[in-house]
GROMACS .gro file of C-alpha atoms in nm:
model
  201
    1MET     CA    1   3.433   2.733   8.133
    2LEU     CA    2   3.795   2.830   8.067
    3LEU     CA    3   4.107   2.678   8.221
    4TYR     CA    4   4.449   2.829   8.286
    5GLY     CA    5   4.726   2.571   8.254
    6ALA     CA    6   4.743   2.289   7.998
    7SER     CA    7   4.873   2.028   8.241
    8GLY     CA    8   4.774   1.682   8.356
    9HIS     CA    9   4.583   1.848   8.639
   10ALA     CA   10   4.388   2.044   8.377
   11LYS     CA   11   4.288   1.714   8.211
   12VAL     CA   12   4.142   1.599   8.543
   13ILE     CA   13   3.950   1.925   8.591
   14ALA     CA   14   3.816   1.904   8.235
   15SER     CA   15   3.700   1.549   8.311
   16CYS     CA   16   3.540   1.676   8.632
   17LEU     CA   17   3.348   1.943   8.443
   18HIS     CA   18   3.244   1.702   8.168
   19SER     CA   19   3.097   1.468   8.431
   20ASN     CA   20   2.834   1.735   8.495
   21GLY     CA   21   2.772   1.811   8.128
   22ARG     CA   22   2.985   2.125   8.133
   23THR     CA   23   3.229   2.204   7.854
   24VAL     CA   24   3.569   2.369   7.849
   25LYS     CA   25   3.580   2.631   7.574
   26ALA     CA   26   3.956   2.689   7.576
   27VAL     CA   27   4.276   2.669   7.781
   28PHE     CA   28   4.537   2.939   7.840
   29ASP     CA   29   4.901   2.836   7.872
   30ASP     CA   30   5.233   3.020   7.851
   31ASP     CA   31   5.402   2.739   7.655
   32PRO     CA   32   5.368   2.819   7.282
   33ALA     CA   33   5.429   2.453   7.193
   34LYS     CA   34   5.099   2.349   7.352
   35LYS     CA   35   4.811   2.361   7.104
   36LEU     CA   36   4.561   2.109   7.240
   37LEU     CA   37   4.456   1.960   7.572
   38GLY     CA   38   4.286   1.647   7.448
   39ASN     CA   39   4.046   1.802   7.201
   40ILE     CA   40   4.031   2.141   7.376
   41PRO     CA   41   4.217   2.426   7.202
   42VAL     CA   42   4.506   2.591   7.387
   43VAL     CA   43   4.479   2.955   7.282
   44GLY     CA   44   4.813   3.086   7.414
   45PRO     CA   45   4.900   3.307   7.711
   46TYR     CA   46   4.632   3.455   7.931
   47ASN     CA   47   4.420   3.715   7.755
   48PRO     CA   48   4.176   3.906   7.980
   49SER     CA   49   3.958   4.006   7.683
   50TYR     CA   50   3.907   3.649   7.556
   51GLU     CA   51   3.551   3.539   7.647
   52HIS     CA   52   3.582   3.787   7.931
   53GLU     CA   53   3.247   3.698   8.091
   54ARG     CA   54   3.315   3.324   8.094
   55ALA     CA   55   3.428   3.168   8.425
   56ILE     CA   56   3.779   3.030   8.463
   57ILE     CA   57   3.959   2.782   8.689
   58VAL     CA   58   4.335   2.799   8.746
   59ALA     CA   59   4.424   2.438   8.669
   60ILE     CA   60   4.768   2.424   8.829
   61GLY     CA   61   4.855   2.190   9.115
   62TYR     CA   62   5.139   2.394   9.267
   63ASN     CA   63   4.989   2.616   9.536
   64ASP     CA   64   5.228   2.909   9.501
   65VAL     CA   65   5.195   2.920   9.122
   66ARG     CA   66   4.816   2.890   9.143
   67ARG     CA   67   4.806   3.182   9.387
   68ARG     CA   68   5.031   3.401   9.170
   69ILE     CA   69   4.823   3.339   8.860
   70ALA     CA   70   4.490   3.380   9.039
   71GLN     CA   71   4.601   3.726   9.153
   72GLN     CA   72   4.652   3.829   8.788
   73VAL     CA   73   4.335   3.682   8.636
   74GLN     CA   74   4.052   3.922   8.550
   75HIS     CA   75   3.787   3.666   8.453
   76PRO     CA   76   3.529   3.552   8.708
   77PHE     CA   77   3.629   3.229   8.880
   78GLY     CA   78   3.426   2.911   8.860
   79ARG     CA   79   3.409   2.597   9.073
   80ALA     CA   80   3.398   2.230   8.982
   81VAL     CA   81   3.264   1.931   9.175
   82HIS     CA   82   3.280   1.588   9.012
   83SER     CA   83   2.952   1.400   8.984
   84SER     CA   84   3.103   1.109   9.181
   85ALA     CA   85   3.208   1.329   9.476
   86LEU     CA   86   3.003   1.311   9.797
   87VAL     CA   87   2.966   1.664   9.932
   88ASP     CA   88   2.729   1.742  10.218
   89PRO     CA   89   2.487   2.029  10.141
   90SER     CA   90   2.622   2.225  10.439
   91VAL     CA   91   2.972   2.246  10.287
   92ARG     CA   92   3.085   2.590  10.172
   93ALA     CA   93   3.356   2.624   9.906
   94GLY     CA   94   3.519   2.938   9.771
   95GLU     CA   95   3.572   3.048   9.413
   96GLY     CA   96   3.819   2.857   9.199
   97THR     CA   97   3.795   2.544   9.415
   98VAL     CA   98   3.774   2.193   9.267
   99ILE     CA   99   3.647   1.875   9.435
  100LEU     CA  100   3.754   1.585   9.219
  101HIS     CA  101   3.658   1.227   9.145
  102ARG     CA  102   3.528   1.019   9.440
  103ALA     CA  103   3.625   1.278   9.702
  104THR     CA  104   3.413   1.302  10.018
  105VAL     CA  105   3.353   1.624  10.211
  106GLN     CA  106   3.143   1.596  10.524
  107ALA     CA  107   2.907   1.824  10.715
  108ASP     CA  108   2.989   2.184  10.810
  109THR     CA  109   3.329   2.186  10.644
  110THR     CA  110   3.446   2.520  10.503
  111ILE     CA  111   3.680   2.528  10.204
  112GLY     CA  112   3.855   2.846  10.092
  113ARG     CA  113   3.935   2.984   9.748
  114HIS     CA  114   4.134   2.796   9.482
  115VAL     CA  115   4.157   2.478   9.688
  116ILE     CA  116   4.212   2.132   9.537
  117ILE     CA  117   4.036   1.840   9.703
  118ASN     CA  118   4.193   1.572   9.488
  119THR     CA  119   4.090   1.223   9.380
  120ALA     CA  120   3.940   1.005   9.657
  121ALA     CA  121   4.041   1.244   9.935
  122SER     CA  122   3.823   1.234  10.249
  123VAL     CA  123   3.754   1.549  10.450
  124ASP     CA  124   3.542   1.486  10.757
  125HIS     CA  125   3.305   1.711  10.949
  126ASP     CA  126   3.384   2.065  11.065
  127CYS     CA  127   3.719   2.096  10.887
  128ARG     CA  128   3.845   2.443  10.795
  129ILE     CA  129   4.061   2.455  10.484
  130ALA     CA  130   4.214   2.791  10.393
  131ASP     CA  131   4.285   2.938  10.048
  132PHE     CA  132   4.525   2.776   9.799
  133VAL     CA  133   4.549   2.444   9.984
  134HIS     CA  134   4.602   2.114   9.799
  135ILE     CA  135   4.461   1.801   9.963
  136ALA     CA  136   4.629   1.533   9.750
  137PRO     CA  137   4.478   1.201   9.630
  138GLY     CA  138   4.379   0.953   9.897
  139THR     CA  139   4.436   1.187  10.190
  140ILE     CA  140   4.219   1.151  10.502
  141LEU     CA  141   4.142   1.450  10.722
  142CYS     CA  142   3.952   1.344  11.033
  143GLY     CA  143   3.698   1.574  11.193
  144ASN     CA  144   3.765   1.933  11.300
  145VAL     CA  145   4.105   1.968  11.128
  146GLN     CA  146   4.224   2.316  11.033
  147VAL     CA  147   4.463   2.362  10.741
  148GLY     CA  148   4.640   2.694  10.681
  149GLU     CA  149   4.675   2.885  10.356
  150GLY     CA  150   4.899   2.740  10.087
  151THR     CA  151   4.963   2.406  10.256
  152LEU     CA  152   5.016   2.085  10.060
  153ILE     CA  153   4.898   1.765  10.227
  154GLY     CA  154   5.062   1.484  10.029
  155ALA     CA  155   4.897   1.176   9.884
  156GLY     CA  156   4.779   0.916  10.133
  157THR     CA  157   4.836   1.132  10.440
  158VAL     CA  158   4.621   1.073  10.748
  159VAL     CA  159   4.551   1.364  10.984
  160ALA     CA  160   4.408   1.282  11.328
  161PRO     CA  161   4.105   1.479  11.452
  162ASN     CA  162   4.109   1.823  11.615
  163LEU     CA  163   4.451   1.923  11.483
  164THR     CA  164   4.577   2.247  11.329
  165ILE     CA  165   4.822   2.247  11.039
  166GLY     CA  166   4.978   2.587  10.975
  167ARG     CA  167   5.012   2.790  10.658
  168GLY     CA  168   5.269   2.711  10.389
  169CYS     CA  169   5.335   2.358  10.516
  170LYS     CA  170   5.435   2.055  10.312
  171ILE     CA  171   5.317   1.723  10.452
  172GLY     CA  172   5.495   1.436  10.278
  173ALA     CA  173   5.303   1.154  10.110
  174GLY     CA  174   5.193   0.883  10.351
  175THR     CA  175   5.257   1.089  10.663
  176VAL     CA  176   5.047   1.025  10.976
  177VAL     CA  177   4.992   1.359  11.151
  178VAL     CA  178   4.914   1.317  11.522
  179LYS     CA  179   4.993   1.663  11.659
  180ASP     CA  180   4.965   2.026  11.554
  181VAL     CA  181   5.201   2.147  11.281
  182PRO     CA  182   5.355   2.499  11.287
  183ASP     CA  183   5.359   2.739  10.993
  184GLY     CA  184   5.609   2.655  10.720
  185ALA     CA  185   5.686   2.307  10.847
  186ILE     CA  186   5.793   2.016  10.629
  187VAL     CA  187   5.659   1.699  10.792
  188ARG     CA  188   5.726   1.336  10.705
  189GLY     CA  189   5.686   0.992  10.857
  190ASN     CA  190   5.466   0.782  11.084
  191PRO     CA  191   5.421   0.943  11.325
  192GLY     CA  192   5.483   1.268  11.139
  193LYS     CA  193   5.787   1.468  11.246
  194VAL     CA  194   5.896   1.819  11.149
  195VAL     CA  195   6.215   1.781  10.946
  196GLU     CA  196   6.251   2.147  10.847
  197VAL     CA  197   6.075   2.482  10.885
  198VAL     CA  198   6.080   2.723  10.591
  199ASP     CA  199   5.930   3.066  10.540
  200GLU     CA  200   5.831   3.060  10.175
  201TRP     CA  201   5.459   3.136  10.174
   0.00000   0.00000   0.00000
């Protein structure tokens, strides 16, 4: 496996892969000062001819940056699921997606491309998570929640069942979402309230 991005998030993905006996051959990064990620070589900016048949994961937590880079990558994309994650066999996950340490994903959930289900997040049955979403550590999505493309759901957020969160939203850490959220909304608090609507995605 290859990674793009020599960040702390990349360290977590490398750990995720190692938990299943998979190795990371090398990491691409645009910062010339970065030479190693732990003991993994950082080989410089992205090179489409380097190990061109080996799968890659874009190891960047920011949704918009991950999307931009994924659109430029010519390698095939891999997936990673940590050995401690509990993922029902009926779950479907797109290319580039990672399900990290102690996460739980329940029956008939669909996860798009390049999604991050982060440490100890819980995604219950029948959720629909679009491309380039980040479900941050400790988040709880109750059953039948829909999350739009590019949305960040901050650490420790709780989302009540049967709700729809739009695309390009930012849900602040610790928010309790009890009603639908429109596209581009920034939501904070308990109960969660829209504090701003932006059109950045």
